[in-house]
Coordinates of C-alpha atoms and ligand atoms in Angstrom, one line a residue:
M29 CA 168.7 169.5 77.7
K30 CA 165.4 171.3 77.1
V31 CA 165.8 174.9 77.7
F32 CA 162.9 177.4 77.9
V33 CA 164.1 180.9 77.0
T34 CA 162.1 183.9 77.8
G35 CA 163.1 187.0 75.7
G36 CA 165.0 184.9 73.3
A37 CA 164.1 187.3 70.4
G38 CA 166.0 190.1 72.0
Y39 CA 169.7 191.2 71.8
I40 CA 171.3 188.9 74.4
G41 CA 168.8 186.2 74.0
S42 CA 169.3 185.7 70.3
H43 CA 173.1 185.5 70.8
T44 CA 172.6 182.9 73.6
L45 CA 170.3 180.8 71.3
I46 CA 173.1 180.4 68.8
A47 CA 175.3 179.1 71.7
L48 CA 172.5 176.8 73.0
L49 CA 171.7 175.3 69.7
A50 CA 175.3 174.8 68.8
A51 CA 175.7 172.8 72.1
G52 CA 172.7 170.6 71.0
H53 CA 170.1 171.9 73.4
E54 CA 166.4 171.7 72.6
V55 CA 165.0 175.2 72.9
C56 CA 161.6 176.9 73.3
V57 CA 161.5 180.7 73.1
F58 CA 158.7 182.7 74.8
D59 CA 158.7 186.4 73.7
N60 CA 156.1 189.1 73.0
Y61 CA 158.2 190.9 70.5
S62 CA 157.9 194.1 72.3
N63 CA 161.5 194.8 71.9
G64 CA 162.6 191.6 69.9
S65 CA 162.2 190.6 66.4
P66 CA 160.9 187.4 64.7
V67 CA 163.5 188.2 62.1
A68 CA 166.3 187.7 64.7
L69 CA 164.8 184.2 65.4
A70 CA 164.6 183.4 61.7
R71 CA 168.3 184.4 61.4
V72 CA 169.3 182.4 64.5
R73 CA 167.7 179.3 62.6
Q74 CA 169.7 180.0 59.5
L75 CA 173.0 180.6 61.4
S76 CA 172.6 177.6 63.5
N77 CA 170.9 175.4 61.0
C78 CA 168.6 174.3 63.8
D79 CA 165.0 174.7 64.5
M80 CA 163.3 175.6 67.8
E81 CA 159.9 176.2 69.2
V82 CA 158.6 179.6 69.5
V83 CA 155.6 180.9 71.5
E84 CA 154.5 184.4 71.2
G85 CA 153.3 185.6 74.6
D86 CA 153.7 187.9 77.5
I87 CA 155.3 187.0 80.8
C88 CA 152.7 189.1 82.5
D89 CA 150.0 186.7 81.1
E90 CA 150.3 184.2 83.9
E91 CA 148.0 181.5 82.3
A92 CA 149.7 181.7 78.8
L93 CA 153.1 181.5 80.4
A94 CA 152.2 178.5 82.6
R95 CA 150.7 176.7 79.5
A96 CA 153.8 177.3 77.4
V97 CA 156.1 176.1 80.3
A98 CA 154.0 173.0 81.0
D99 CA 153.7 172.1 77.2
F100 CA 157.5 172.3 76.8
A101 CA 158.3 170.6 80.1
P102 CA 161.8 172.1 80.2
D103 CA 164.8 170.9 82.3
A104 CA 165.9 174.5 82.8
V105 CA 164.9 178.1 82.1
I106 CA 167.0 181.1 81.0
H107 CA 164.9 184.4 81.8
F108 CA 165.9 187.3 79.6
A109 CA 162.5 188.8 79.1
G110 CA 162.2 192.2 80.8
L111 CA 162.3 196.0 80.4
K112 CA 165.8 197.5 80.6
A113 CA 165.8 201.3 80.0
V114 CA 166.8 203.1 83.2
G115 CA 165.4 206.5 82.2
E116 CA 162.1 205.0 81.1
S117 CA 161.9 203.2 84.4
N118 CA 161.8 206.6 86.1
D119 CA 158.7 207.5 84.0
I120 CA 156.7 204.3 84.1
P121 CA 157.9 202.4 87.2
L122 CA 154.8 200.3 87.6
R123 CA 155.3 198.7 84.2
Y124 CA 158.8 197.9 85.1
Y125 CA 157.8 196.3 88.4
R126 CA 155.0 194.5 86.7
T127 CA 157.2 193.0 84.0
N128 CA 160.4 192.4 85.7
V129 CA 159.2 191.4 89.2
T130 CA 155.6 190.0 88.7
G131 CA 156.7 188.5 85.3
S132 CA 159.5 186.7 87.2
M133 CA 157.2 185.5 89.8
N134 CA 154.8 184.2 87.2
L135 CA 157.7 182.3 85.6
L136 CA 158.8 180.7 88.9
G137 CA 155.1 179.6 89.4
A138 CA 154.9 178.1 86.0
M139 CA 158.2 176.2 86.6
D140 CA 156.9 175.0 90.0
A141 CA 153.8 173.6 88.3
A142 CA 155.9 172.0 85.5
G143 CA 158.5 170.5 88.0
C144 CA 161.3 172.6 86.7
G145 CA 163.7 173.9 89.4
R146 CA 166.6 175.3 87.4
I147 CA 166.9 179.0 86.3
V148 CA 169.5 181.4 85.0
F149 CA 168.4 185.0 85.3
S150 CA 169.5 188.2 83.6
S151 CA 170.4 190.6 86.4
S152 CA 172.5 193.6 86.0
A153 CA 175.4 195.4 87.6
T154 CA 173.1 198.2 88.1
V155 CA 171.9 196.4 91.3
Y156 CA 175.1 197.6 93.0
G157 CA 174.3 201.3 92.8
E158 CA 177.0 203.7 93.8
A159 CA 180.5 201.9 94.1
Q160 CA 181.6 201.7 97.7
Y161 CA 184.7 200.2 96.3
L162 CA 185.9 198.9 93.0
P163 CA 186.0 196.5 91.3
F164 CA 182.3 195.4 92.2
D165 CA 182.5 191.9 93.7
E166 CA 179.4 190.0 94.5
V167 CA 179.3 190.8 98.1
H168 CA 179.2 194.5 97.5
P169 CA 176.1 196.0 99.0
V170 CA 173.1 195.9 96.7
A171 CA 171.6 199.5 96.7
P172 CA 170.2 200.3 93.2
T173 CA 169.6 204.0 92.5
N174 CA 166.7 203.7 90.0
P175 CA 163.5 201.8 89.6
Y176 CA 165.0 199.5 86.9
G177 CA 167.8 198.6 89.2
R178 CA 165.3 198.0 92.1
T179 CA 163.2 195.6 89.9
K180 CA 166.3 193.5 89.3
A181 CA 167.3 193.5 92.9
M182 CA 163.7 192.5 93.9
A183 CA 163.5 189.8 91.2
E184 CA 166.9 188.5 92.4
Q185 CA 165.5 188.4 96.1
V186 CA 162.3 186.6 94.9
I187 CA 164.4 184.0 93.1
R188 CA 166.7 183.7 96.1
D189 CA 163.6 183.0 98.4
W190 CA 162.2 180.6 95.9
T191 CA 165.4 178.5 95.9
L192 CA 165.3 178.4 99.8
T193 CA 161.8 176.8 99.7
T194 CA 161.9 174.6 96.6
P195 CA 163.7 171.3 97.2
G196 CA 166.5 170.7 94.7
A197 CA 166.0 174.2 93.1
S198 CA 169.1 176.1 91.7
A199 CA 169.4 179.6 90.4
V200 CA 172.2 181.6 88.8
L201 CA 171.8 185.4 88.8
L202 CA 174.1 186.7 86.2
R203 CA 174.9 190.3 86.8
Y204 CA 176.0 191.7 83.5
F205 CA 178.1 194.6 83.1
N206 CA 177.9 196.4 79.7
P207 CA 177.1 194.0 77.0
V208 CA 178.1 195.2 73.5
G209 CA 179.1 193.8 70.0
A210 CA 177.4 191.3 67.8
H211 CA 177.6 187.9 66.3
E212 CA 180.5 187.5 63.9
S213 CA 178.2 186.9 61.0
G214 CA 176.7 190.5 61.3
R215 CA 173.3 188.9 60.9
I216 CA 172.1 189.6 64.5
G217 CA 172.9 192.4 66.8
E218 CA 171.5 195.1 68.9
D219 CA 168.5 196.9 67.4
P220 CA 167.4 199.6 69.8
Q221 CA 164.0 201.3 69.0
G222 CA 164.3 205.1 68.9
I223 CA 167.2 207.0 70.1
P224 CA 169.7 204.6 71.7
N225 CA 170.3 205.2 75.4
N226 CA 173.6 203.3 75.4
L227 CA 176.9 204.3 74.2
M228 CA 178.0 201.6 71.7
P229 CA 174.7 201.6 69.7
F230 CA 174.7 205.3 69.6
V231 CA 178.3 205.4 68.3
A232 CA 177.4 202.7 65.7
Q233 CA 174.5 204.8 64.5
V234 CA 176.8 207.8 64.1
A235 CA 179.4 205.7 62.3
V236 CA 176.7 204.5 59.8
G237 CA 175.3 208.0 59.2
R238 CA 171.9 207.6 61.0
R239 CA 173.0 210.3 63.7
E240 CA 175.2 213.2 63.2
R241 CA 177.3 213.4 66.4
L242 CA 177.7 211.6 69.7
S243 CA 177.2 213.5 72.9
I244 CA 179.8 212.5 75.5
F245 CA 178.2 213.0 78.8
G246 CA 180.9 214.8 80.8
D247 CA 184.7 214.9 80.7
D248 CA 185.3 215.9 84.2
Y249 CA 185.1 212.6 86.0
D250 CA 188.0 211.4 88.1
T251 CA 189.1 208.9 85.4
R252 CA 192.1 208.5 83.0
D253 CA 190.7 211.0 80.5
G254 CA 187.7 212.4 82.4
T255 CA 185.1 210.4 80.6
G256 CA 183.0 207.7 82.2
E257 CA 184.6 204.2 82.6
R258 CA 182.7 201.0 82.1
D259 CA 183.3 197.2 81.7
Y260 CA 182.3 196.3 78.2
I261 CA 181.6 192.6 77.6
H262 CA 181.2 191.1 74.1
V263 CA 177.8 189.6 73.8
V264 CA 179.2 186.4 72.4
D265 CA 181.2 185.9 75.6
L266 CA 178.1 186.7 77.6
A267 CA 176.2 184.1 75.6
A268 CA 179.0 181.6 76.5
A269 CA 178.6 182.6 80.2
H270 CA 174.9 181.5 80.1
L271 CA 175.9 178.0 78.8
A272 CA 178.5 177.8 81.6
A273 CA 175.8 178.8 84.1
L274 CA 173.4 176.4 82.9
E275 CA 175.9 173.6 83.3
F276 CA 176.9 174.8 86.8
S277 CA 173.3 175.0 87.8
G278 CA 172.9 171.3 87.2
G279 CA 175.3 170.2 89.9
V280 CA 174.2 172.5 92.8
E281 CA 171.3 173.6 94.9
G282 CA 170.7 177.2 96.0
C283 CA 171.2 180.6 94.5
E284 CA 174.5 182.3 93.3
A285 CA 174.9 185.8 92.0
I286 CA 177.8 186.0 89.6
N287 CA 179.3 189.0 87.8
V288 CA 179.7 188.8 84.0
G289 CA 182.4 191.3 82.9
T290 CA 185.9 191.5 81.8
G291 CA 187.4 193.2 84.9
T292 CA 188.8 195.9 82.6
S293 CA 187.5 199.5 82.5
I294 CA 187.3 201.4 79.2
T295 CA 186.6 205.1 79.0
V296 CA 184.1 206.7 76.6
R297 CA 187.0 208.3 74.7
E298 CA 188.8 204.9 74.4
L299 CA 185.6 203.2 73.1
V300 CA 185.1 206.0 70.6
D301 CA 188.6 205.7 69.4
A302 CA 188.5 202.0 69.1
Y303 CA 185.2 202.3 67.1
A304 CA 186.7 204.8 64.7
R305 CA 189.5 202.4 64.0
A306 CA 187.1 199.5 63.4
C307 CA 184.8 201.4 61.0
G308 CA 187.7 203.4 59.4
R309 CA 186.0 206.8 59.8
P310 CA 186.0 209.5 62.5
I311 CA 183.2 209.6 65.1
P312 CA 182.3 213.3 65.5
F313 CA 181.4 214.2 69.1
D314 CA 180.6 217.0 71.5
I315 CA 181.4 217.2 75.2
V316 CA 178.0 217.9 77.0
P317 CA 177.2 218.0 80.7
R318 CA 177.1 214.8 82.7
R319 CA 174.0 212.6 82.4
P320 CA 172.2 212.6 85.8
G321 CA 172.6 209.4 87.7
D322 CA 175.8 208.3 85.9
V323 CA 178.7 207.1 87.9
A324 CA 182.3 207.7 87.0
S325 CA 183.5 204.1 87.0
S326 CA 182.0 200.6 87.1
Y327 CA 183.8 197.4 86.5
A328 CA 183.6 193.8 87.7
A329 CA 185.5 191.5 89.9
T330 CA 185.5 188.4 87.7
D331 CA 187.1 185.7 89.9
K332 CA 183.8 184.3 91.0
A333 CA 182.7 183.6 87.4
E334 CA 186.0 182.0 86.7
R335 CA 185.9 179.9 89.9
L336 CA 182.3 178.6 89.7
L337 CA 181.6 178.7 86.0
G338 CA 185.1 178.1 84.6
W339 CA 184.3 180.9 82.2
K340 CA 186.5 183.7 81.1
P341 CA 185.9 186.3 78.3
K342 CA 187.8 185.8 75.1
F343 CA 187.1 189.0 73.1
D344 CA 188.8 192.5 73.6
L345 CA 187.5 195.9 72.7
D346 CA 188.6 195.9 69.1
A347 CA 186.7 192.6 68.5
M348 CA 183.6 194.2 70.2
C349 CA 183.8 197.2 67.9
L350 CA 184.5 195.2 64.7
S351 CA 181.6 193.0 65.3
S352 CA 179.2 195.8 66.2
W353 CA 180.3 197.7 63.0
R354 CA 179.8 194.6 60.8
W355 CA 176.2 194.2 62.2
Q356 CA 175.5 198.0 61.9
S357 CA 177.0 198.5 58.4
D358 CA 175.2 195.3 57.0
N359 CA 171.9 196.4 58.7
P360 CA 171.8 200.2 58.9
D361 CA 168.3 200.3 59.9
G362 CA 168.2 197.2 62.1
F363 CA 166.1 194.3 61.5
P364 CA 163.6 194.6 58.6
L365 CA 159.9 194.8 59.8
A366 CA 158.8 191.9 57.7
K367 CA 160.1 188.4 58.0
Ligands
LIG1 P1 166.2 193.2 74.8 O1 165.1 194.2 75.0 O2 166.9 193.2 73.5 O3 165.5 191.7 75.0 C1 164.4 191.5 75.8 C2 163.4 190.6 75.1 O4 162.3 190.3 76.0 C3 162.9 191.2 73.9 O5 162.8 190.3 72.8 C4 161.4 191.6 74.3 O6 160.5 191.5 73.1 C5 161.2 190.5 75.3 N1 160.1 191.0 76.3 C6 160.0 192.1 77.0 N2 159.0 192.2 77.8 C7 158.4 191.0 77.6 C8 157.2 190.4 78.2 N3 156.4 191.0 79.0 N4 156.9 189.2 77.8 C9 157.5 188.5 76.9 N5 158.7 189.0 76.4 C10 159.1 190.2 76.7 O7 167.1 193.2 76.0 P2 168.6 192.5 76.2 O8 169.6 193.6 76.1 O9 168.6 191.4 75.4 O10 168.5 192.2 77.8 C11 168.0 191.0 78.2 C12 167.8 190.9 79.7 O11 169.2 191.3 80.2 C13 166.9 191.9 80.2 O12 166.2 191.3 81.3 C14 167.8 193.1 80.7 O13 167.2 193.8 81.7 C15 169.1 192.3 81.2 N6 170.3 193.2 81.1 C16 170.5 193.8 79.9 C17 171.7 194.7 79.8 C18 172.1 195.3 78.6 O14 172.8 196.3 78.7 N7 171.6 195.0 77.4 C19 172.5 194.9 81.0 C20 172.2 194.3 82.2 C21 171.1 193.4 82.1
LIG2 N1 177.5 207.8 77.3 C1 177.8 208.9 76.6 N2 176.9 209.2 75.5 C2 175.8 208.5 75.2 C3 175.6 207.3 76.0 C4 176.5 207.0 77.0 O1 178.7 209.6 76.9 O2 175.2 208.9 74.3 C5 178.4 207.4 78.4 C6 177.8 207.4 79.8 O3 177.8 208.6 80.4 C7 178.7 206.3 80.5 C8 179.1 205.3 79.3 O4 178.9 206.1 78.2 O5 179.8 206.9 81.0 C9 178.2 204.1 79.3 O6 176.8 204.4 79.2 P1 175.7 203.4 78.8 O7 174.4 204.1 78.8 O8 176.1 202.6 77.6 O9 175.8 202.3 80.0 P2 175.5 202.4 81.5 O10 176.7 201.9 82.2 O11 175.1 203.7 81.9 O12 174.3 201.5 81.9 C10 174.2 200.2 81.2 C11 172.7 199.8 81.0 C12 172.1 199.5 82.3 C13 172.8 198.5 83.0 C14 174.2 198.9 83.2 C15 175.1 197.7 83.8 O13 172.0 200.9 80.4 O14 170.8 199.0 82.0 O15 174.8 199.2 82.0 O16 176.3 198.1 84.2 F1 172.3 198.3 84.2

């Protein structure tokens, strides 16, 4: 199948490319490298021993995107490109709406023009907002509490309405929980710019000596050890979920939102302990006040993914930490700037 992949040079995109190429799909990546690296794509080529088309471009550039989609004439699209930092979305909301909502609308328009009616979209568990109950299932109310989450909820709505009016169209909205880890080779992984916002990349940078100590945001939550609980999912499992979603989208019409998590909650302290085991050194930390906007617990109901996609995660927390550590220790400063 011909698959057009926006944001393929990023963290989740690059891991999904490996899975797509291994499955024999023909791929075209569309990325503006604002948070992705051409080096990641070069390494994907090496690891998979396959080539792919790459177009450097911005999903906000409606014409360039339409041209790239028309030229490639895809059977399906996986849409990763977007901005993803919750804190930043509070500071520059318009940029988030433009990229995540208008960019997604540009993509659907380009697909319409090229006669492509199949999309897998990167959504987020953040669309649920405060938990009214746990685990989050897909019928939990969608009530995001920050601009980033609202852009994802809006893009979901736009895609859903598009499927309602486009004969034969099918969309899978994958609501990721907390993607972590790296490809087993240690050649590709998460390479955050500046100070990492997320726990595992921060811990990885402490482990490798780039940062001195982790700050744990609160130990007075109503959880097993007082620290926040999340549902961490190995990025390689997440990549496999995209392949399963792609396959599923071929046989159906309409729009399905599907959680991608493990269904297991891990506390910050548990993750730090597992990482220390994986890297063989202690992770120094301080307990600091809660981060505003954080919830105590978030984890997924996973039965819909299993039922519709026939997909289940394979990797546990130790595998997530080991793979992250391999990537971080082999690439202490992330991807090199030059190819
Ligand atoms: P990432 O930043 O590593 O990858 C995004 C890619 O999109 C990058 O290569 C970037 O250069 C590209 N991009 C950004 N803006 C673009 C634009 N205007 N035009 C073209 N390309 C553009 O992020 P990721 O972690 O791989 O996340 C991929 C998707 O999954 C995002 O949409 C994100 O919101 C969503 N998501 C991520 C997480 C997570 O924790 N990583 C959780 C839930 C959802
Ligand atoms: N944490 C720390 N110290 C840090 C970073 C995080 O203690 O330096 C804690 C947080 O308080 C939280 C846990 O680690 O309890 C996880 O925090 P992350 O920032 O890694 O993840 P979040 O669950 O807050 O958010 C992430 C992404 C969102 C996405 C959401 C989906 O940042 O974009 O997962 O569930 F929407």
